PDB file of C-alpha atoms in Angstrom:
ATOM      1  CA  UNK G 503      10.978  -5.954  14.538  1.00 50.00           C
ATOM      2  CA  UNK G 504      12.409  -5.615  18.015  1.00 56.00           C
ATOM      3  CA  UNK G 505       9.615  -5.846  20.606  1.00 62.00           C
ATOM      4  CA  UNK G 506       8.170  -2.424  21.314  1.00 66.00           C
ATOM      5  CA  UNK G 507      10.886  -0.540  19.388  1.00 66.00           C
ATOM      6  CA  UNK G 508       8.451   1.230  17.087  1.00 65.00           C
ATOM      7  CA  UNK G 509       6.330   2.501  19.977  1.00 69.00           C
ATOM      8  CA  UNK G 510       9.370   3.487  22.033  1.00 66.00           C
ATOM      9  CA  UNK G 511      10.829   5.511  19.177  1.00 66.00           C
ATOM     10  CA  UNK G 512       7.526   7.240  18.448  1.00 64.00           C
ATOM     11  CA  UNK G 513       7.016   8.098  22.132  1.00 66.00           C
ATOM     12  CA  UNK G 514      10.666   8.883  22.907  1.00 61.00           C
ATOM     13  CA  UNK G 515      10.856  12.090  24.877  1.00 48.00           C
ATOM     14  CA  UNK G 516      14.581  12.593  24.282  1.00 53.00           C
ATOM     15  CA  UNK G 517      14.399  12.158  20.521  1.00 57.00           C
ATOM     16  CA  UNK G 518      11.508  14.516  19.747  1.00 61.00           C
ATOM     17  CA  UNK G 519      13.793  17.479  19.194  1.00 70.00           C
ATOM     18  CA  UNK G 520      15.513  15.813  16.237  1.00 74.00           C
ATOM     19  CA  UNK G 521      13.344  12.894  15.038  1.00 78.00           C
ATOM     20  CA  UNK G 522      10.697  14.096  12.593  1.00 80.00           C
ATOM     21  CA  UNK G 523       9.685  10.844  10.894  1.00 85.00           C
ATOM     22  CA  UNK G 524      10.390   7.126  11.365  1.00 86.00           C
ATOM     23  CA  UNK G 525       9.997   4.734   8.452  1.00 91.00           C
ATOM     24  CA  UNK G 526       9.837   1.024   9.350  1.00 90.00           C
ATOM     25  CA  UNK G 527      10.369  -1.506   6.566  1.00 90.00           C
ATOM     26  CA  UNK G 528      10.247  -5.313   6.683  1.00 88.00           C
ATOM     27  CA  UNK G 529      12.911  -5.718   3.991  1.00 89.00           C
ATOM     28  CA  UNK G 530      14.798  -3.386   1.676  1.00 91.00           C
ATOM     29  CA  UNK G 531      17.840  -3.442  -0.560  1.00 91.00           C
ATOM     30  CA  UNK G 532      19.508  -0.604   1.367  1.00 91.00           C
ATOM     31  CA  UNK G 533      18.221   1.898   3.919  1.00 91.00           C
ATOM     32  CA  UNK G 534      20.684   4.400   2.458  1.00 89.00           C
ATOM     33  CA  UNK G 535      19.360   3.917  -1.099  1.00 91.00           C
ATOM     34  CA  UNK G 536      15.794   4.212   0.203  1.00 94.00           C
ATOM     35  CA  UNK G 537      16.623   7.500   1.937  1.00 93.00           C
ATOM     36  CA  UNK G 538      18.317   8.872  -1.164  1.00 91.00           C
ATOM     37  CA  UNK G 539      15.264   7.956  -3.275  1.00 94.00           C
ATOM     38  CA  UNK G 540      12.834   9.978  -1.149  1.00 94.00           C
ATOM     39  CA  UNK G 541      11.428  13.011  -2.953  1.00 91.00           C
ATOM     40  CA  UNK G 542      11.586  15.085   0.212  1.00 89.00           C
ATOM     41  CA  UNK G 543      14.653  14.358   2.271  1.00 88.00           C
ATOM     42  CA  UNK G 544      13.499  15.778   5.589  1.00 88.00           C
ATOM     43  CA  UNK G 545      16.196  16.099   8.251  1.00 87.00           C
ATOM     44  CA  UNK G 546      15.388  13.899  11.213  1.00 86.00           C
ATOM     45  CA  UNK G 547      13.925  11.065   9.111  1.00 90.00           C
ATOM     46  CA  UNK G 548      15.020   7.641  10.361  1.00 89.00           C
ATOM     47  CA  UNK G 549      14.775   4.575   8.118  1.00 92.00           C
ATOM     48  CA  UNK G 550      14.834   1.180   9.876  1.00 89.00           C
ATOM     49  CA  UNK G 551      14.485  -2.301   8.437  1.00 89.00           C
ATOM     50  CA  UNK G 552      14.337  -5.859   9.740  1.00 86.00           C
ATOM     51  CA  UNK G 553      16.293  -7.126   6.761  1.00 87.00           C
ATOM     52  CA  UNK G 554      18.709  -5.341   4.444  1.00 88.00           C
ATOM     53  CA  UNK G 555      19.941  -7.396   1.498  1.00 88.00           C
ATOM     54  CA  UNK G 556      22.287  -5.053  -0.392  1.00 87.00           C
ATOM     55  CA  UNK G 557      23.735  -2.673   2.146  1.00 81.00           C
ATOM     56  CA  UNK G 558      26.918  -0.806   1.315  1.00 76.00           C
ATOM     57  CA  UNK G 559      29.899  -0.173   3.508  1.00 71.00           C
ATOM     58  CA  UNK G 560      33.133   1.661   2.940  1.00 68.00           C
ATOM     59  CA  UNK G 561      34.607   1.443  -0.525  1.00 76.00           C
ATOM     60  CA  UNK G 562      31.181   0.258  -1.771  1.00 76.00           C
ATOM     61  CA  UNK G 563      31.632  -3.165  -0.149  1.00 76.00           C
ATOM     62  CA  UNK G 564      28.333  -5.057  -0.079  1.00 78.00           C
ATOM     63  CA  UNK G 565      26.984  -6.537   3.122  1.00 73.00           C
ATOM     64  CA  UNK G 566      23.662  -7.801   4.423  1.00 70.00           C
ATOM     65  CA  UNK G 567      21.997  -7.743   7.790  1.00 78.00           C
ATOM     66  CA  UNK G 568      20.725 -10.745   9.683  1.00 78.00           C
ATOM     67  CA  UNK G 569      16.974 -10.457  10.298  1.00 79.00           C
ATOM     68  CA  UNK G 570      16.112  -9.808  13.970  1.00 76.00           C
ATOM     69  CA  UNK G 571      19.821  -9.838  14.892  1.00 77.00           C
ATOM     70  CA  UNK G 572      21.005  -6.594  13.307  1.00 78.00           C
ATOM     71  CA  UNK G 573      20.012  -2.982  13.247  1.00 78.00           C
ATOM     72  CA  UNK G 574      19.980  -1.580   9.719  1.00 85.00           C
ATOM     73  CA  UNK G 575      19.302   2.121   9.905  1.00 86.00           C
ATOM     74  CA  UNK G 576      19.923   5.324   7.989  1.00 88.00           C
ATOM     75  CA  UNK G 577      19.276   8.811   9.315  1.00 87.00           C
ATOM     76  CA  UNK G 578      18.812  11.868   7.134  1.00 88.00           C
ATOM     77  CA  UNK G 579      20.952  14.722   8.409  1.00 84.00           C
ATOM     78  CA  UNK G 580      21.494  18.015   6.601  1.00 80.00           C
ATOM     79  CA  UNK G 581      25.145  18.947   6.779  1.00 74.00           C
ATOM     80  CA  UNK G 582      27.488  21.101   4.711  1.00 72.00           C
ATOM     81  CA  UNK G 583      28.560  19.018   1.715  1.00 72.00           C
ATOM     82  CA  UNK G 584      31.885  20.825   1.312  1.00 75.00           C
ATOM     83  CA  UNK G 585      33.184  20.682   4.842  1.00 72.00           C
ATOM     84  CA  UNK G 586      36.527  19.253   5.924  1.00 75.00           C
ATOM     85  CA  UNK G 587      34.857  18.010   9.105  1.00 73.00           C
ATOM     86  CA  UNK G 588      32.303  15.806   7.292  1.00 75.00           C
ATOM     87  CA  UNK G 589      34.694  12.849   7.419  1.00 77.00           C
ATOM     88  CA  UNK G 590      34.288  12.834  11.193  1.00 79.00           C
ATOM     89  CA  UNK G 591      30.507  12.214  11.133  1.00 79.00           C
ATOM     90  CA  UNK G 592      30.764   8.375  10.983  1.00 81.00           C
ATOM     91  CA  UNK G 593      33.369   8.392  13.755  1.00 84.00           C
ATOM     92  CA  UNK G 594      31.311  10.675  15.984  1.00 84.00           C
ATOM     93  CA  UNK G 595      28.191   8.597  15.287  1.00 85.00           C
ATOM     94  CA  UNK G 596      29.934   5.376  16.327  1.00 88.00           C
ATOM     95  CA  UNK G 597      31.124   6.992  19.552  1.00 89.00           C
ATOM     96  CA  UNK G 598      27.649   8.341  20.312  1.00 86.00           C
ATOM     97  CA  UNK G 599      26.126   4.881  19.811  1.00 86.00           C
ATOM     98  CA  UNK G 600      28.691   3.214  22.089  1.00 89.00           C
ATOM     99  CA  UNK G 601      28.080   5.891  24.750  1.00 89.00           C
ATOM    100  CA  UNK G 602      24.323   5.305  24.506  1.00 83.00           C
ATOM    101  CA  UNK G 603      24.688   1.520  24.759  1.00 84.00           C
ATOM    102  CA  UNK G 604      26.984   2.001  27.755  1.00 86.00           C
ATOM    103  CA  UNK G 605      24.323   4.184  29.405  1.00 84.00           C
ATOM    104  CA  UNK G 606      21.935   1.222  29.133  1.00 82.00           C
ATOM    105  CA  UNK G 607      24.545  -1.155  30.600  1.00 85.00           C
ATOM    106  CA  UNK G 608      25.422  -2.824  27.282  1.00 86.00           C
ATOM    107  CA  UNK G 609      29.100  -3.451  26.655  1.00 90.00           C
ATOM    108  CA  UNK G 610      30.127  -2.540  23.116  1.00 91.00           C
ATOM    109  CA  UNK G 611      33.218  -1.561  21.198  1.00 92.00           C
ATOM    110  CA  UNK G 612      34.049   0.231  17.958  1.00 92.00           C
ATOM    111  CA  UNK G 613      35.733  -1.612  15.100  1.00 88.00           C
ATOM    112  CA  UNK G 614      37.453   1.000  12.966  1.00 83.00           C
ATOM    113  CA  UNK G 615      36.086   3.152  11.592  1.00 80.00           C
ATOM    114  CA  UNK G 616      32.430   2.949  12.651  1.00 81.00           C
ATOM    115  CA  UNK G 617      31.225  -0.636  13.130  1.00 83.00           C
ATOM    116  CA  UNK G 618      29.701  -1.358  16.526  1.00 87.00           C
ATOM    117  CA  UNK G 619      30.572  -4.707  18.093  1.00 88.00           C
ATOM    118  CA  UNK G 620      28.695  -6.447  20.887  1.00 85.00           C
ATOM    119  CA  UNK G 621      29.872  -9.877  22.024  1.00 82.00           C
ATOM    120  CA  UNK G 622      32.509  -9.690  19.262  1.00 81.00           C
ATOM    121  CA  UNK G 623      29.785  -9.426  16.580  1.00 78.00           C
ATOM    122  CA  UNK G 624      28.695  -6.498  14.392  1.00 76.00           C
TER     123      UNK G 624
END
């Protein structure tokens, strides 16, 4: 995967409060499907893959990631299922990612509603 990413995530001081488990996969149909299939869905579990071949976007649109050029990730978060504010989670997540990339000096933008673009690419 990305050089040193696994070690950096496991050692990350800032993430230890939330991150409980990190699952790295070489290839998977969908990180989301994998997370949903787990017997124990522990909050703070992050699922990352080098290659995702049947990812799903809005309106169940299929898409795939490009190996070593994309980040395919799902994060298990426990949230109220019947909350009016749940629709804001993808929007808030996209903004948090752009803020983080900006902190590291990487210029990125949001393509509505939650795609992250760098150099005009997802």
